CSV table of C-alpha atoms in Angstrom, one decimal:
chain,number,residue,atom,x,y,z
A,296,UNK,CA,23.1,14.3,-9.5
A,297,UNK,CA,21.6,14.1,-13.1
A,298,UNK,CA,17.9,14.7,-12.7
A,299,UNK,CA,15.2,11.7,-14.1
A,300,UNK,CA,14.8,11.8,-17.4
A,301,UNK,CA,11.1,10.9,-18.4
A,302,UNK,CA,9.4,9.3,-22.0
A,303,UNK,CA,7.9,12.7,-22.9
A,304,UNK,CA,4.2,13.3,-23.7
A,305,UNK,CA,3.3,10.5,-25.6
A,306,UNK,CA,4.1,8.3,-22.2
A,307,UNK,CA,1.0,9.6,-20.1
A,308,UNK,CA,-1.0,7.3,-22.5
A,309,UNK,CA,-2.3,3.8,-19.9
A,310,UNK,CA,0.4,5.4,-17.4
A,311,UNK,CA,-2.3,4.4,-15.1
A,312,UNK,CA,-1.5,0.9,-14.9
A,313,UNK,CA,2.0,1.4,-15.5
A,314,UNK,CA,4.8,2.1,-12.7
A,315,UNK,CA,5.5,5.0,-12.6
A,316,UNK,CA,9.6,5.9,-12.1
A,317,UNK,CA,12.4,8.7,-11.8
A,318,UNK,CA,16.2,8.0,-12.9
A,319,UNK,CA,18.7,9.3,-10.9
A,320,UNK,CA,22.1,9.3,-11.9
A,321,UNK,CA,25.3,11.2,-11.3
A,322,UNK,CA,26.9,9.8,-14.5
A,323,UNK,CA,25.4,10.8,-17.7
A,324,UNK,CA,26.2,7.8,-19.8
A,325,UNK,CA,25.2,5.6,-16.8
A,326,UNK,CA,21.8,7.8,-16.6
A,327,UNK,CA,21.0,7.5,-20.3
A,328,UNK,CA,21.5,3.6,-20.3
A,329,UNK,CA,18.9,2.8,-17.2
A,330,UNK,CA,16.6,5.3,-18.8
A,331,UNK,CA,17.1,3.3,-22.2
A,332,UNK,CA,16.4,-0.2,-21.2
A,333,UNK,CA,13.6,0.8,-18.9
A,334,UNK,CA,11.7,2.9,-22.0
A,335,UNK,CA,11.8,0.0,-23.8
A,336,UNK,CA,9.2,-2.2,-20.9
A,337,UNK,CA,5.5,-1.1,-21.9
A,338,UNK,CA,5.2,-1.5,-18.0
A,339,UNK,CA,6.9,1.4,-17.2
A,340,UNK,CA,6.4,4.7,-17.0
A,341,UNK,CA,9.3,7.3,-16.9
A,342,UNK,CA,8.4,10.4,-14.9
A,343,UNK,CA,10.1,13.7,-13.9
A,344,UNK,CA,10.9,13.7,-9.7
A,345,UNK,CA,8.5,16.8,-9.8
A,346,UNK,CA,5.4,14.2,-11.1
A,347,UNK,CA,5.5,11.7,-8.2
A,348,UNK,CA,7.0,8.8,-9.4
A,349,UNK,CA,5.8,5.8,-7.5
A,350,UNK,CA,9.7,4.0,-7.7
A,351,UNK,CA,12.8,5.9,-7.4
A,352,UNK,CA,16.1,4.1,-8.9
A,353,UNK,CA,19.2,5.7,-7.9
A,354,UNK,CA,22.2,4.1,-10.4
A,355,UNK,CA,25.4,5.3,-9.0
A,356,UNK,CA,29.2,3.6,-8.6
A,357,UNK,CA,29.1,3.4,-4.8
A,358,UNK,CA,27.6,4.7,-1.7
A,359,UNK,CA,29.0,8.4,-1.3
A,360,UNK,CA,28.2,11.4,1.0
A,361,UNK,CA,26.2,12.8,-2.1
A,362,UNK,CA,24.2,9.8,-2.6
A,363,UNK,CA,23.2,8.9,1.2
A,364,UNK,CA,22.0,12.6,1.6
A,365,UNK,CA,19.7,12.0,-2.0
A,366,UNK,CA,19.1,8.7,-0.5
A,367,UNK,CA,18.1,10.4,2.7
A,368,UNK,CA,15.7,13.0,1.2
A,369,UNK,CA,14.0,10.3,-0.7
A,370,UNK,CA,12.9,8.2,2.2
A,371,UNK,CA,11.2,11.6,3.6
A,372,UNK,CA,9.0,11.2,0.4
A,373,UNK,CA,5.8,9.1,1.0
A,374,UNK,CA,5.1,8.8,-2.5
A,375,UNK,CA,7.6,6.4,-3.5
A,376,UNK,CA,10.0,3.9,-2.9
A,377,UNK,CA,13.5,3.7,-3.6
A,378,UNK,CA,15.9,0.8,-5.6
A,379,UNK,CA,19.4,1.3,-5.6
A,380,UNK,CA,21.7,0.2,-9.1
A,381,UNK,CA,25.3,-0.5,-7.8
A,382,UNK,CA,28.3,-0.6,-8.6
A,383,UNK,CA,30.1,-1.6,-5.6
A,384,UNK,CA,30.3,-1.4,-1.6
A,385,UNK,CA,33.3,-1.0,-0.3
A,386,UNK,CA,32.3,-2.0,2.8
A,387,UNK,CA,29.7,-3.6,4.7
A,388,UNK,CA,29.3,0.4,6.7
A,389,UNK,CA,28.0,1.4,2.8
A,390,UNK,CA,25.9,-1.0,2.3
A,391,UNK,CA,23.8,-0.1,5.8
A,392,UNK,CA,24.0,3.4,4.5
A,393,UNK,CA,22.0,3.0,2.0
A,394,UNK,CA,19.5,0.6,3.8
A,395,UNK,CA,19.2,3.0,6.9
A,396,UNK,CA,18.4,5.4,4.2
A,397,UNK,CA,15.4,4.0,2.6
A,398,UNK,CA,16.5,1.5,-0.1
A,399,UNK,CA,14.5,-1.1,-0.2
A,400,UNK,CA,15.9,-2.8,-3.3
A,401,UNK,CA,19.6,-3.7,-4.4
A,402,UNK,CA,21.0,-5.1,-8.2
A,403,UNK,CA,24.6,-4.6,-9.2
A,404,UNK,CA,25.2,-2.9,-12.3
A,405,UNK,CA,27.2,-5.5,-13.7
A,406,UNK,CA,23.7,-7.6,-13.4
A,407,UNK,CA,21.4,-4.8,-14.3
A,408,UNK,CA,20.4,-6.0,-17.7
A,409,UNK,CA,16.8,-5.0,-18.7
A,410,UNK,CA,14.9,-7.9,-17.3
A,411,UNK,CA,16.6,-7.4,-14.2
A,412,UNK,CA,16.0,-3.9,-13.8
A,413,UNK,CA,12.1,-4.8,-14.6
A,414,UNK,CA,11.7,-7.3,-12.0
A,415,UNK,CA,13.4,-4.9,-9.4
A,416,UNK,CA,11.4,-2.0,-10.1
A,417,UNK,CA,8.0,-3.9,-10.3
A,418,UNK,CA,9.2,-5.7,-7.0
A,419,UNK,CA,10.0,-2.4,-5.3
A,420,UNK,CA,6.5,-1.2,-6.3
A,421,UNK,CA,5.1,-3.7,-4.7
A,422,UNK,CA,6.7,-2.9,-1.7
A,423,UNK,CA,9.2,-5.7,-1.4
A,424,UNK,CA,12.6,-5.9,-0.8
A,425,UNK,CA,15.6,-7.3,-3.0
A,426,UNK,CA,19.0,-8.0,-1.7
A,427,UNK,CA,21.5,-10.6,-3.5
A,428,UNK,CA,22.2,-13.4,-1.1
A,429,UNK,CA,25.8,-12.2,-0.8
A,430,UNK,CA,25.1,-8.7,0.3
A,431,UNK,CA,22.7,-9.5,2.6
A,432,UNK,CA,25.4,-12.3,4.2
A,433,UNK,CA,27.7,-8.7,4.5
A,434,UNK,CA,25.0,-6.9,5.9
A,435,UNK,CA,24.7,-9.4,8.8
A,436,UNK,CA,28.6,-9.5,9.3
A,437,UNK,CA,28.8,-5.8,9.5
A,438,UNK,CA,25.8,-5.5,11.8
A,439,UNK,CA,27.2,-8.1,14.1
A,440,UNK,CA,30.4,-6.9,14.4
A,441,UNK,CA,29.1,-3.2,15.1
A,442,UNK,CA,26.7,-5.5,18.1
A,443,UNK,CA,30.2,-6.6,19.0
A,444,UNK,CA,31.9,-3.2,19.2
A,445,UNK,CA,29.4,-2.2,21.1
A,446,UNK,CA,30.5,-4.1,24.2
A,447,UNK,CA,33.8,-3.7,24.0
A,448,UNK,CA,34.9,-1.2,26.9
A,449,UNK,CA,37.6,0.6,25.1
A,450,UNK,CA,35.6,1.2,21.6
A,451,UNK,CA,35.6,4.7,20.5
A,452,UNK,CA,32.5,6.7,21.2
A,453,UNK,CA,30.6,8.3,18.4
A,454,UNK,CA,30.6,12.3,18.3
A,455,UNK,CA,27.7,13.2,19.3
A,456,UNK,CA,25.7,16.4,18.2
A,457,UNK,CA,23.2,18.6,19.8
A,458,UNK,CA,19.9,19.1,18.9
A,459,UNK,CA,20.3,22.6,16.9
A,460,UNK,CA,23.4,21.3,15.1
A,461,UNK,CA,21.1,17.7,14.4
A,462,UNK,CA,18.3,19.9,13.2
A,463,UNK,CA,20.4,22.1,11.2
A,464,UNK,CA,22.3,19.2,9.4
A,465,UNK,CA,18.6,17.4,8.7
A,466,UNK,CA,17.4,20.7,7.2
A,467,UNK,CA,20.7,20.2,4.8
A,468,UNK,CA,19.8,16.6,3.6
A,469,UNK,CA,16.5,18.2,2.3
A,470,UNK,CA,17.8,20.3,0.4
A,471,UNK,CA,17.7,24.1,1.9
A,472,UNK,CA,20.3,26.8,1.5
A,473,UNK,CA,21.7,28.7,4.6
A,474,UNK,CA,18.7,31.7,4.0
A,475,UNK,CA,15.9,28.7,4.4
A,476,UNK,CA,17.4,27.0,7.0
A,477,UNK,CA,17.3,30.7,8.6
A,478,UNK,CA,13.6,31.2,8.3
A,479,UNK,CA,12.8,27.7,9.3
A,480,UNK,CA,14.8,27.5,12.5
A,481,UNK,CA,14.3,31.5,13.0
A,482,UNK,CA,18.0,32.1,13.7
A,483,UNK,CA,20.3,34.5,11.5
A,484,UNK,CA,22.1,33.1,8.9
A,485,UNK,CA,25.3,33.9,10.5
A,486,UNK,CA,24.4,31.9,13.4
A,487,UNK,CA,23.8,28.6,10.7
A,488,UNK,CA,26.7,29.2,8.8
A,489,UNK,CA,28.9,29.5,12.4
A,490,UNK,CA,27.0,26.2,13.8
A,491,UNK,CA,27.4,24.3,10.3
A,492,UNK,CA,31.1,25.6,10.2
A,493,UNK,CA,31.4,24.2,13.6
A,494,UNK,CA,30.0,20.8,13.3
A,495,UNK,CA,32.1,20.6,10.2
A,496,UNK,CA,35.9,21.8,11.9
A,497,UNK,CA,34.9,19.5,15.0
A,498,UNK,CA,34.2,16.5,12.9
A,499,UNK,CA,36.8,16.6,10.6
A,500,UNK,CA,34.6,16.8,7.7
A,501,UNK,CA,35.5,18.1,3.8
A,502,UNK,CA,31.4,20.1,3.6
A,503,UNK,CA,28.1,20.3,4.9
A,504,UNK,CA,27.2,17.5,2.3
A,505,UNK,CA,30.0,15.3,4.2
A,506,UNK,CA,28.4,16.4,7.5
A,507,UNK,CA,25.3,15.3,6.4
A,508,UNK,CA,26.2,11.8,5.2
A,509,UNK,CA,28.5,11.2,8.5
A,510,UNK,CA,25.7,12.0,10.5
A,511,UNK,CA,23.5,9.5,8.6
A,512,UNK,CA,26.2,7.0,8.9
A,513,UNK,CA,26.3,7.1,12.6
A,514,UNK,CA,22.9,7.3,13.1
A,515,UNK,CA,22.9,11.3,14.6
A,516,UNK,CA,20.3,12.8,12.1
C-alpha cells in the first residue's frame, strides 16, 4: 500500500485552518492523481501518516483482504477519520467491510473529480458520513438478508475462534511481526507462528493478511 504522499515544506504555511490528510493508495498512478487534484484545493493540507492527518482517504479498486486490515488499523486511530475512493463492490459483504471497518465516507472513482473529492474530505472532517443513495440501498439489502440468514435453521455457522487466536490475528491487523506479537502476548514465537499457521490451515485461508480480513468480515476480531 503506497504510503501518503504530502505538499512538502512549503505546505505547513495556514495548515492550521486547513484539513489536514494522508493518501493511501496501492496503485501508483491512482495515488499520484488523488494527491494531484487534492494539492490543488488551498483547503487542504497533505500530510505524511506519521504527522496525524485529521482525514484519511484510502483510493483503491475494491474492498480486499489488504485493504480491510489498513482499513482496520485506521479506525484504531483516534486522530482521524477515514473516506474511502472506490472503484467497485462486488458485493454488498464488501461494502459492510469497509463500514464495519471505520469508513465513514464513500465516492466512486469514476465520480471522484476534484470538487467531489473536496466536499468528501471536508465532510468527513466534520464528522459526517457520505454514502451514494445506491450503495446505501445495497447496504440495507445485504444487511437484511444476513437478518434473514440468521433465522434460518439450517444456515451455516460461522468458524469461530478462540480468544488467543482472536488476539493474535488483532495484533496482525496492527501491524506487528511474529517477534512483537511474541513480546506482547509473552508466548514464543513458535507458539504464534503454530497458532497463526493453524487458524490459517483450519479456515482455508491464502495468509495471515487473509486471516485477518476473514475475521473482520465475520465479525471475530
Amino acid at each position: 500500500m503506497a504510503q501518503p504522499d504530502y505538499n512538502g515544506p512549503d505546505s505547513s504555511s495556514g495548515a492550521g485552518e486547513r484539513v489536514t490528510v494522508a493518501v493511501y493508495a496501492p496503485d501508483p498512478i491512482l495515488h499520484v492523481g488523488v494527491v494531484h487534484q487534492l494539492r490543488q484545493r488551498p483547503e487542504i493540507a497533505l500530510v505524511d501518516a506519521a504527522d496525524g492527518a485529521q482525514v484519511s482517504l484510502v483510493a483503491v479498486d475494491s474492498v480486499d483482504d489488504e485493504t480491510a486490515a489498513l482499513l482496520y488499523r485506521l479506525r484504531h486511530d483516534s486522530t482521524t477519520r477515514t473516506g474511502l475512493v472506490v472503484g467497485t463492490f462486488e458485493s454488498g459483504d464488501a461494502l459492510q467491510r469497509a463500514i464495519e471497518c471505520g469508513v465513514t465516507a464513500v465516492l466512486r472513482r469514476s465520480e471522484a473529480d476534484q470538487d467531489r473529492l473536496l466536499r468528501l474530505v471536508l465532510a468527513i472532517a466534520n464528522g459526517e458520513g457520505v454514502l451514494p443513495g445506491d450503495l446505501l440501498a445495497k447496504l440495507l439489502d445485504h444487511v437484511g438478508s444476513l437478518q434473514r440468514s440468521t433465522l434460518d435453521p439450517h444456515a451455516v455457522s460461522l468458524s469461530t475462534l478462540t480468544s488467543r487466536e482472536a488476539d493474535m490475528l488483532r495484533l496482525v491487523s496492527e501491524g506487528l511481526d511474529t517477534a512483537e506479537i511474541a513480546r506482547k502476548t509473552s508466548y514464543s514465537e513458535r507458539t504464534v507462528k503454530n497458532v497463526l499457521h493453524e487458524i490459517i490451515t483450519r479456515l482455508h485461508l491464502r495468509n495471515r493478511t487473509h486471516a485477518v480480513g476473514y475475521a473482520l468480515r465475520n465479525g471475530l476480531i
